[in-house]
Amino acid sequence: MILFIGLFANAQDVPVKGIVTSVDGQTVPGVNITVDGTNKSTTTDFDGKFVIDASKNDVLTFTFLGYITQKVNVSNNTFFTITLKEELSQLQEVIVVGYGSQKKVNLTGSVSSISAKEIENRPITQASQALSGLASGVTVQQGSGRPGNDGASIRLRGIGTFSGAGNDPLVLIDGLASSLNDVDPNNIKSVSILKDAASASIYGTRAANGVILIETKRGKKGMLTVGYNTYVGFQKVTALPDFVDSATYATLRNEANSNMGGSPSYTAAEIEKFRNQSDPDNYPNVPHLKNLLTSGSGLQMSHNFSFTGGDEKNTFLFSLGYLDQDGVVAENNYKRYNFQLNFDSQVKRNLKLTTNLSGYSANTDEPRHYEGDMTNMISFAVRQGPIFAAKKSDGTYGYQDNYSPQAWLDSESFTNRKNKLFLGGTELAWDFMKNFTLSGKVGYRYTNYRDKEFVSDFRFDANKYLGPNSLRVSSGFDNTLTLQSLLKYAVNINKNSINVLAGFSQEEFYSEYVSGYRDNFPNNLLYELNAGSPSNMQNSGSAGEWGLRSYFGRINYSYNDRYLLEVNGRYDGTSRFPKDGRWGFFPSVSAGWKISEENFLKDVGWIQNLKFRASWGQLGNQNIGNYPYQNVLSLGQNYTFGGNLASGAATTSLSNANITWETTAVTDLGIDATLFGGRLGVVLDYFDKKTSDILTEITVSKVLGLEPPTVNGGSVRNTGFEILLNYQDKIGAVNFGISPNFSYTNNRVTSIGNGLNQDINRGLFVGHSVNSTYGYVADGLFVDANDVATYPTQPYAAEPGFVRYKDISGPNGVPDGKVDNTYDRKVIGSYFPKYAFGANLQVDYKGFDVSVLLQGLAGFNRQIGSYQAFAFYNGGQVQQWQADNRWTEENPNPNAEYIKLTSLSGGSGTILPSTFWDRNASFLRIKNVQLGYNFPKSLLDALKIQKLRLYVTGQNLFTFNSFYEGWDPEMSQSTGNSSPFYPITSVYSLGLNLNF
């Protein structure tokens, strides 16, 4: 009896208390604490504190996602201070994949993942910007800093097609098809990028360009947590050309006239007036582009509130966001209000309800000019030289043709856009019997827009008036209804693990728009359609729809957690194809061997995981228009009947009843490794991606009188390799990590169709990259008249100081002493980068943290617009680099960087596409630098808050390149006369993270 009492006393439970913190001293709420061998458990509260009943013989286990599990013996202790360390090893990381999730260590496909931590606190306004430099096999190009439209283009493993089907990856947000820019970056929990067919074929006809899966943040059980993230910053353009002043402009204009045998345009006295600015109205010195691109405040601010909490059965996250972005151009502003509501409910023990609701309302204001939008204004400001006044002292304006940036900023012209989005989905999952789960999901996406473009009439001065004023209003909407059902089966039998997925999905899309136009409004303050004159009113409208029905399945098999096999298949039917060819099957198979689990490697201490992967599969692209196989009537084919104009419709193009989707087959070989105690992660991939049945137009005689049909005839191949490294370690109290990545993609056209080897107008050449540049090979500049006379005959009236084009071939396959466009042009470059690379570096020490993100692209060439590249082009400007490096009679350098100064136009032979003007656009950018400080726990306890962090950050800070001086090589810009653009901007911000 005494012995029994003693044993009972030893086993008697007592309250055990404690607090859990991270290495940096921050409390960690939501940590799960269990008493080993019992069903007793609890979680830490808002302050990281816990209480649990345990005896001195018990063992407590502390677990929390992303941290190393820790066990402690209770013994005679009644209070514990537990410090959790972050899990360096990524072996337990769970990755979102198609219609589910898998442990990263068990993946057999090629999937890159990006966590919220890697993108948080960066001043990005569109989520597509967040992927820059963070993942291998992903080419991200941000071509603009335009508020509301500064998203980046994303390509996964090259360009797969040259048709209108496009190269954009499929994006799903919480399982629903949408746009990457539809989600607030603050709400992203993780991004999974499915790059090969093994991972993406479960999405069939929409996955040819890869798949990006966005998972948004969710609620956690525990006390209500309120978070507030904010930043405020300002923008400035990353690169700005240096134009010469008006006195230098006039001097160089005279030199150009002399080079052409003409007389001076300006006298010495006039040049002096430009220089001393004694008469700025008539002899101005105005940097029009610089003034325009600094006329706006560039102020940018963001606020995001989040509320999370819940109990054992229900958890929620509610987020509200606001973004206000002023452009670097005056009268330009973008505002967005967005929300996110995620709700999870364990309705019953075997029944779970998941709901995701999100949306935004956005408003964009921009200035415009009489003949175009804000980007056209910027382009024409490049042309307008400093010799043209802005606003004069008498209130009138200087102008060139119809252009004056200052005048149009002062006018009542504007563009206003309103956009709204709703994205919602709810899923009910039922564990109806052991190992089986049945779920049903319904999703709905709705967007609408209203664009209003008002062009005022305007008087520059007594001699110049533009009118009449006009207004165009457009509005439209689209919606997508998604229905989905999944059946999952999972079982472990001895050493065998089997997971089976079967599913059905249906999507229905509908869109419509209307547009109205009127002009001759009574003034510039009335801009509603009814106020305009009905004499020239116009209207238009249209609608479209498509549907997709799919059956799909997946089998995952693992033996002894060592040998892995996955088989996917999807059977798609789309309304875009004729009945007889509407359905297609897209399979994939992949296998993995975790060689590190073999006995001969299992005890090698520095290898935690070593896995070989191999996969093959087929994907499709059905984005080829809504009615490609039908004879469609085109409206607006008006004709005269009985002396009156009557509206009509006609077939203007031939259809192709045998059209089908483009098919992409991908082979992938990969290696995954985790080494040195989890400190080093390595991912290597080789891929071979072949796209066939690319849509292309056939060549027909003009006698046909109709546009030719499109047929499946082209093919493209992308091959390459990817490397991703991730090293994390610590030295004393200093934690550090570096994650570099590198990708190489060799893109080439293997067939154009119709038996052609090239299509110059579309930049297609068999054996070369899609979007190749075709032109002459430059051989420096002509030195003198004798050089012109003795060098092979040029395809233009050559002069000393102009570009020499090489004679590379002739009718007999050898140089013939004559340069012409038939035999002496070749592929001289490509617009698509062969190399993409980046690195993320992070260091933290006792609350301080520093991160640096690098991003770069290489192996591609570009040329910029004519006004940007050529001095005096159609009366345009002169840049300082052109003036400093030009060819002159006094210095007839055949290797001069710029030709001699003359008037140039589109017909000037010396500016034909050639290697002289095609520049290497490779660059390395310091994409983001961030310095932050987490305030210590002692202060947080005193303030009754959970987290307080201040940080400063810079985005797009500096770019290393050898491109055209003053121009950002990443910026989107076309060649030729019309090359509208908005510059990429740097953003400098101060931010705050606060949790209550």
Coordinates of C-alpha atoms in Angstrom, one line a residue, residues 101-522:
S101 CA 0.1 18.6 -52.1
Q102 CA 3.2 16.4 -51.7
K103 CA 6.3 16.3 -49.6
K104 CA 9.1 17.9 -51.6
V105 CA 11.3 14.9 -51.0
N106 CA 8.8 12.6 -52.8
L107 CA 8.3 14.7 -55.9
T108 CA 9.1 13.1 -59.2
G109 CA 8.3 16.1 -61.4
S110 CA 10.1 19.4 -61.8
V111 CA 8.5 21.9 -59.4
S112 CA 10.0 25.2 -58.1
S113 CA 8.5 26.7 -55.0
I114 CA 8.6 30.2 -53.5
S115 CA 7.5 31.0 -50.0
A116 CA 5.9 34.1 -48.6
K117 CA 9.1 34.9 -46.7
E118 CA 11.0 35.3 -50.0
I119 CA 8.6 38.0 -51.3
E120 CA 7.4 39.8 -48.2
N121 CA 8.1 43.5 -47.6
R122 CA 9.1 44.1 -51.2
P123 CA 7.4 47.2 -52.7
I124 CA 5.8 45.3 -55.6
T125 CA 2.4 46.3 -56.8
Q126 CA 1.7 43.3 -59.1
A127 CA 2.4 39.7 -57.9
S128 CA 4.1 38.7 -61.2
Q129 CA 7.0 40.9 -60.2
A130 CA 7.6 38.7 -57.2
L131 CA 9.1 35.8 -59.2
S132 CA 12.1 37.7 -60.5
G133 CA 15.3 36.0 -59.7
L134 CA 13.9 33.4 -57.3
A135 CA 13.3 30.3 -59.4
S136 CA 15.2 28.4 -62.0
G137 CA 13.6 27.8 -65.4
V138 CA 11.6 31.0 -65.1
T139 CA 12.3 34.0 -67.3
V140 CA 10.7 37.1 -65.8
Q141 CA 10.8 40.5 -67.6
Q142 CA 9.3 43.6 -66.2
G143 CA 8.9 45.8 -69.2
S144 CA 7.3 48.9 -67.5
G145 CA 6.8 50.8 -64.3
R146 CA 3.4 52.1 -65.4
P147 CA 1.0 52.3 -62.4
G148 CA -1.6 49.7 -62.6
N149 CA 0.1 48.0 -65.5
D150 CA 3.6 47.2 -64.3
G151 CA 3.3 43.5 -64.1
A152 CA 6.0 41.3 -65.6
S153 CA 5.8 38.7 -68.4
I154 CA 6.7 35.2 -67.3
R155 CA 8.0 32.4 -69.5
L156 CA 8.6 28.9 -68.2
R157 CA 11.4 27.0 -70.1
G158 CA 11.4 29.2 -73.2
I159 CA 8.9 30.1 -75.9
G160 CA 6.8 27.2 -77.0
T161 CA 4.8 28.7 -79.9
F162 CA 4.8 31.5 -82.4
S163 CA 1.0 31.5 -82.9
G164 CA -1.7 33.5 -81.3
A165 CA -2.2 30.7 -78.7
G166 CA 0.4 32.5 -76.6
N167 CA 3.1 31.6 -74.2
D168 CA 1.6 32.6 -70.9
P169 CA 1.5 29.9 -68.2
L170 CA -1.7 28.8 -66.6
V171 CA -2.2 30.5 -63.3
L172 CA -4.5 29.1 -60.6
I173 CA -5.2 30.9 -57.3
D174 CA -6.4 28.5 -54.7
G175 CA -7.3 26.1 -57.5
L176 CA -9.2 28.5 -59.7
A177 CA -7.9 29.8 -63.1
S178 CA -7.1 33.5 -62.9
S179 CA -4.3 36.0 -63.4
L180 CA -1.2 36.2 -61.3
N181 CA -1.8 39.9 -60.8
D182 CA -5.3 39.2 -59.3
V183 CA -3.8 38.3 -55.9
D184 CA -2.4 40.8 -53.4
P185 CA 1.3 39.9 -52.8
N186 CA 0.6 40.3 -49.1
N187 CA -1.8 37.4 -49.1
I188 CA 0.4 34.8 -50.9
K189 CA 1.5 31.9 -48.7
S190 CA 3.3 30.0 -51.4
V191 CA 3.9 29.8 -55.2
S192 CA 4.5 26.4 -56.9
I193 CA 5.8 26.5 -60.5
L194 CA 5.1 23.3 -62.4
K195 CA 7.6 23.2 -65.2
D196 CA 7.6 19.7 -66.7
A197 CA 4.8 17.5 -68.1
A198 CA 4.9 15.2 -65.1
S199 CA 3.8 17.9 -62.8
A200 CA 1.6 19.9 -65.2
S201 CA -0.2 17.3 -67.4
I202 CA -2.9 17.0 -64.8
Y203 CA -4.1 20.3 -66.4
G204 CA -4.1 19.0 -69.9
T205 CA -4.9 21.4 -72.7
R206 CA -4.1 24.5 -70.7
A207 CA -0.7 23.5 -69.4
A208 CA 1.6 23.7 -72.5
N209 CA 3.3 26.8 -71.1
G210 CA 3.6 25.4 -67.6
V211 CA 1.4 26.1 -64.5
I212 CA 1.8 28.5 -61.6
L213 CA -0.1 27.6 -58.5
I214 CA -0.8 30.3 -55.9
E215 CA -1.8 29.3 -52.4
T216 CA -3.1 32.1 -50.2
K217 CA -2.6 32.4 -46.5
R218 CA -5.1 30.8 -44.1
G219 CA -6.2 31.2 -40.5
K220 CA -4.7 29.5 -37.5
K221 CA -6.4 28.3 -34.4
G222 CA -5.7 30.4 -31.4
M223 CA -6.4 33.9 -30.2
L224 CA -7.2 36.6 -32.6
T225 CA -4.1 38.0 -34.2
V226 CA -4.2 41.4 -35.9
G227 CA -1.5 42.3 -38.4
Y228 CA -0.7 45.6 -40.0
N229 CA 1.9 45.9 -42.8
T230 CA 2.6 49.2 -44.5
Y231 CA 5.2 51.0 -46.5
V232 CA 5.6 54.4 -48.1
G233 CA 8.1 55.2 -50.7
F234 CA 8.9 57.1 -53.9
Q235 CA 9.8 56.1 -57.4
K236 CA 12.2 57.3 -60.0
V237 CA 13.1 56.0 -63.4
T238 CA 15.9 53.4 -63.5
A239 CA 17.5 55.0 -66.6
L240 CA 17.2 58.4 -68.3
P241 CA 18.9 59.4 -71.5
D242 CA 21.2 62.4 -71.5
F243 CA 20.1 64.8 -74.2
V244 CA 22.3 67.7 -75.3
D245 CA 21.2 71.2 -74.4
S246 CA 19.7 73.6 -77.0
A247 CA 23.0 75.4 -77.8
T248 CA 24.7 72.1 -78.5
Y249 CA 21.7 70.9 -80.4
A250 CA 21.8 73.9 -82.7
T251 CA 25.6 73.5 -83.2
L252 CA 25.2 69.9 -84.1
R253 CA 22.2 70.7 -86.4
N254 CA 24.5 72.9 -88.4
E255 CA 27.1 70.2 -88.6
A256 CA 24.5 67.7 -89.8
N257 CA 23.4 70.3 -92.5
S258 CA 27.0 70.7 -93.5
N259 CA 27.4 66.9 -93.8
M260 CA 24.5 66.9 -96.2
G261 CA 25.8 69.8 -98.2
G262 CA 23.3 72.3 -96.8
S263 CA 23.5 75.6 -95.1
P264 CA 23.4 76.3 -91.4
S265 CA 20.0 76.4 -89.6
Y266 CA 21.3 78.7 -86.8
T267 CA 23.6 81.7 -86.7
A268 CA 26.2 82.1 -84.0
A269 CA 24.1 84.8 -82.4
E270 CA 21.1 82.5 -82.2
I271 CA 23.3 79.7 -80.7
E272 CA 24.5 82.2 -78.1
K273 CA 20.9 83.1 -77.2
F274 CA 20.2 79.4 -76.6
R275 CA 23.3 79.3 -74.4
N276 CA 22.7 82.4 -72.3
Q277 CA 18.9 82.0 -72.1
S278 CA 18.3 85.7 -72.5
D279 CA 15.1 85.0 -74.5
P280 CA 13.7 81.6 -73.2
D281 CA 10.4 81.9 -75.1
N282 CA 12.1 82.0 -78.5
Y283 CA 15.4 80.4 -77.7
P284 CA 14.5 77.9 -75.0
N285 CA 16.4 75.1 -73.4
V286 CA 13.8 72.6 -72.3
P287 CA 14.5 68.9 -71.4
H288 CA 11.1 67.7 -72.3
L289 CA 11.5 64.0 -71.5
K290 CA 13.1 64.7 -68.1
N291 CA 10.5 67.2 -67.2
L292 CA 7.7 64.8 -68.2
L293 CA 9.2 61.9 -66.3
T294 CA 9.7 63.9 -63.1
S295 CA 6.4 65.8 -63.3
G296 CA 4.7 63.3 -61.0
S297 CA 5.4 62.8 -57.4
G298 CA 6.2 59.1 -57.8
L299 CA 4.8 58.5 -54.2
Q300 CA 3.7 55.0 -53.5
M301 CA 2.1 53.6 -50.4
S302 CA 0.5 50.4 -49.3
H303 CA -1.5 49.4 -46.2
N304 CA -2.6 45.8 -45.4
F305 CA -4.6 44.7 -42.3
S306 CA -5.0 41.0 -41.6
F307 CA -7.1 39.2 -38.9
T308 CA -6.5 35.6 -38.2
G309 CA -7.8 33.2 -35.5
G310 CA -10.1 30.4 -34.8
D311 CA -10.7 27.4 -32.6
E312 CA -10.5 23.6 -33.0
K313 CA -13.2 23.5 -35.6
N314 CA -13.1 26.9 -37.4
T315 CA -10.3 29.1 -38.5
F316 CA -10.3 32.2 -40.6
L317 CA -8.2 34.9 -42.3
F318 CA -9.6 38.2 -43.3
S319 CA -7.3 40.7 -45.1
L320 CA -7.9 44.2 -46.3
G321 CA -5.5 46.0 -48.6
Y322 CA -5.0 49.5 -50.1
L323 CA -2.5 50.6 -52.7
D324 CA -2.0 54.2 -53.8
Q325 CA 0.6 54.7 -56.5
D326 CA 1.4 58.0 -58.2
G327 CA 3.3 57.8 -61.4
V328 CA 6.5 59.6 -62.4
V329 CA 4.2 61.5 -64.9
A330 CA 1.8 64.1 -63.5
E331 CA -1.9 63.3 -63.5
N332 CA -1.1 59.6 -63.4
N333 CA -2.4 57.6 -60.4
Y334 CA -3.5 54.0 -59.6
K335 CA -5.6 53.1 -56.6
R336 CA -6.6 49.6 -55.6
Y337 CA -8.7 48.3 -52.7
N338 CA -8.7 44.5 -52.2
F339 CA -9.9 41.9 -49.7
Q340 CA -9.3 38.3 -48.9
L341 CA -11.5 36.0 -46.8
N342 CA -10.4 32.4 -46.2
F343 CA -12.5 30.2 -44.0
D344 CA -12.0 26.6 -42.9
S345 CA -14.6 24.7 -40.9
Q346 CA -14.4 21.1 -39.6
V347 CA -18.2 20.7 -39.9
K348 CA -18.0 17.2 -38.6
R349 CA -15.3 14.8 -37.8
N350 CA -15.2 13.6 -41.4
L351 CA -16.6 16.7 -43.2
K352 CA -14.5 19.8 -43.9
L353 CA -15.6 23.0 -45.6
T354 CA -13.0 25.4 -47.2
T355 CA -14.0 28.8 -48.6
N356 CA -11.9 31.4 -50.4
L357 CA -13.2 34.8 -51.4
S358 CA -11.2 37.6 -52.8
G359 CA -11.6 40.7 -54.9
Y360 CA -10.5 44.2 -55.7
S361 CA -11.6 47.5 -57.1
A362 CA -9.1 49.5 -59.0
N363 CA -9.0 53.0 -60.5
T364 CA -6.4 54.3 -63.0
D365 CA -6.0 57.9 -64.1
E366 CA -3.7 58.9 -66.9
P367 CA -3.0 62.0 -69.0
R368 CA -3.2 61.7 -72.8
H369 CA -2.6 63.7 -75.9
Y370 CA -4.6 64.2 -79.1
E371 CA -3.4 61.2 -80.9
G372 CA -2.5 58.7 -78.2
D373 CA -2.2 57.6 -74.6
M374 CA 0.3 58.4 -71.9
T375 CA 2.9 56.0 -73.3
N376 CA 2.7 57.8 -76.7
M377 CA 3.2 61.1 -74.9
I378 CA 6.4 59.8 -73.4
S379 CA 7.6 58.5 -76.8
F380 CA 7.0 61.8 -78.5
A381 CA 8.8 63.7 -75.6
V382 CA 11.9 61.7 -76.7
R383 CA 11.6 63.3 -80.1
Q384 CA 10.9 66.9 -79.0
G385 CA 14.2 68.8 -78.9
P386 CA 15.2 71.4 -76.3
I387 CA 14.8 74.1 -78.9
F388 CA 11.0 73.9 -78.5
A389 CA 9.5 75.9 -75.6
A390 CA 7.2 74.4 -73.0
K391 CA 4.8 77.0 -71.6
K392 CA 5.8 80.5 -72.6
S393 CA 5.5 83.7 -70.6
D394 CA 2.4 84.7 -72.4
G395 CA 0.6 81.5 -71.6
T396 CA 1.0 79.9 -75.1
Y397 CA 3.0 76.7 -75.8
G398 CA 5.8 75.7 -78.0
Y399 CA 5.2 72.7 -80.1
Q400 CA 6.6 70.3 -82.7
D401 CA 3.9 69.2 -85.2
N402 CA 1.0 68.3 -82.9
Y403 CA 3.1 67.6 -79.8
S404 CA 3.9 69.4 -76.6
P405 CA 4.1 67.4 -73.4
Q406 CA 3.5 70.4 -71.2
A407 CA 0.5 71.5 -73.2
W408 CA -1.1 68.1 -73.1
L409 CA -0.5 67.8 -69.3
D410 CA -2.3 71.2 -68.9
S411 CA -5.2 70.1 -71.1
E412 CA -8.4 68.5 -69.9
S413 CA -7.6 65.3 -71.8
F414 CA -7.6 62.2 -69.7
T415 CA -7.9 58.4 -69.6
N416 CA -9.8 56.8 -66.7
R417 CA -10.1 53.1 -66.2
K418 CA -12.1 51.2 -63.5
N419 CA -11.6 47.5 -63.0
K420 CA -13.3 45.1 -60.6
L421 CA -12.7 41.5 -59.8
F422 CA -14.3 38.8 -57.7
L423 CA -12.9 35.4 -57.3
G424 CA -14.6 32.9 -55.0
G425 CA -14.5 29.2 -54.4
T426 CA -15.9 26.8 -51.9
E427 CA -15.0 23.1 -51.4
L428 CA -16.6 20.4 -49.3
A429 CA -14.5 17.4 -48.5
W430 CA -16.1 14.2 -47.1
D431 CA -14.0 11.3 -45.6
F432 CA -16.9 8.9 -46.3
M433 CA -14.9 5.8 -45.5
K434 CA -11.4 4.8 -44.4
N435 CA -8.8 6.0 -46.9
F436 CA -11.3 7.6 -49.1
T437 CA -12.1 11.3 -49.5
L438 CA -14.7 12.8 -51.9
S439 CA -14.8 16.5 -52.5
G440 CA -16.9 18.9 -54.6
K441 CA -15.9 22.4 -55.5
V442 CA -17.6 25.4 -57.2
G443 CA -15.7 28.5 -58.2
Y444 CA -16.7 31.7 -59.9
R445 CA -14.5 34.5 -61.4
Y446 CA -16.1 37.8 -62.5
T447 CA -14.3 40.9 -63.8
N448 CA -15.6 44.0 -65.4
Y449 CA -14.1 47.2 -66.7
R450 CA -15.1 50.7 -67.8
D451 CA -12.7 52.8 -69.9
K452 CA -13.2 56.5 -70.5
E453 CA -10.9 58.4 -72.9
F454 CA -11.6 62.0 -73.4
V455 CA -9.5 64.1 -75.8
S456 CA -10.0 67.9 -75.4
D457 CA -9.6 70.3 -78.2
F458 CA -6.6 72.6 -77.6
R459 CA -5.1 75.8 -78.8
F460 CA -1.3 76.0 -78.6
D461 CA -1.1 79.6 -79.8
A462 CA -2.8 81.9 -82.3
N463 CA -1.6 79.8 -85.2
K464 CA -2.1 76.3 -83.9
Y465 CA -5.4 74.6 -82.9
L466 CA -6.3 70.9 -82.6
G467 CA -9.9 69.7 -82.5
P468 CA -12.6 68.7 -82.2
N469 CA -12.8 67.1 -78.8
S470 CA -14.0 63.6 -78.5
L471 CA -15.0 60.9 -76.0
R472 CA -14.8 57.1 -76.3
V473 CA -16.4 54.9 -73.6
S474 CA -15.9 51.1 -73.4
S475 CA -17.2 48.7 -70.9
G476 CA -17.4 44.9 -70.6
F477 CA -17.3 41.9 -68.4
D478 CA -16.4 38.3 -68.3
N479 CA -17.1 35.4 -66.0
T480 CA -15.9 31.9 -65.5
L481 CA -17.9 29.2 -63.7
T482 CA -15.8 26.2 -62.5
L483 CA -17.3 22.9 -61.3
Q484 CA -15.0 20.3 -59.9
S485 CA -15.2 16.9 -58.1
L486 CA -12.3 14.9 -56.7
L487 CA -12.1 11.4 -55.3
K488 CA -8.9 10.6 -53.4
Y489 CA -7.7 7.2 -52.0
A490 CA -4.6 6.8 -49.8
V491 CA -3.3 3.7 -48.2
N492 CA -0.1 2.3 -46.7
I493 CA 0.4 -1.5 -46.9
N494 CA 3.6 -2.7 -45.4
K495 CA 6.3 -0.9 -47.4
N496 CA 3.9 0.2 -50.1
S497 CA 2.3 3.6 -50.2
I498 CA -0.4 4.3 -52.8
N499 CA -2.3 7.5 -53.5
V500 CA -4.9 7.7 -56.2
L501 CA -6.8 10.8 -57.5
A502 CA -9.7 10.8 -59.9
G503 CA -11.4 14.0 -60.9
F504 CA -13.9 15.8 -63.1
S505 CA -13.8 19.5 -64.0
Q506 CA -15.9 21.8 -66.1
E507 CA -15.3 25.4 -67.0
E508 CA -17.7 27.8 -68.8
F509 CA -16.5 31.2 -69.9
Y510 CA -18.5 34.1 -71.2
S511 CA -17.6 37.7 -72.1
E512 CA -19.1 40.8 -73.8
Y513 CA -18.3 44.4 -74.4
V514 CA -19.8 47.6 -75.8
S515 CA -18.2 50.8 -76.9
G516 CA -19.5 54.3 -77.8
Y517 CA -17.9 57.3 -79.4
R518 CA -18.9 61.0 -80.0
D519 CA -17.1 64.2 -80.7
N520 CA -17.8 67.9 -80.9
F521 CA -18.6 68.5 -77.3
P522 CA -19.7 72.0 -76.3

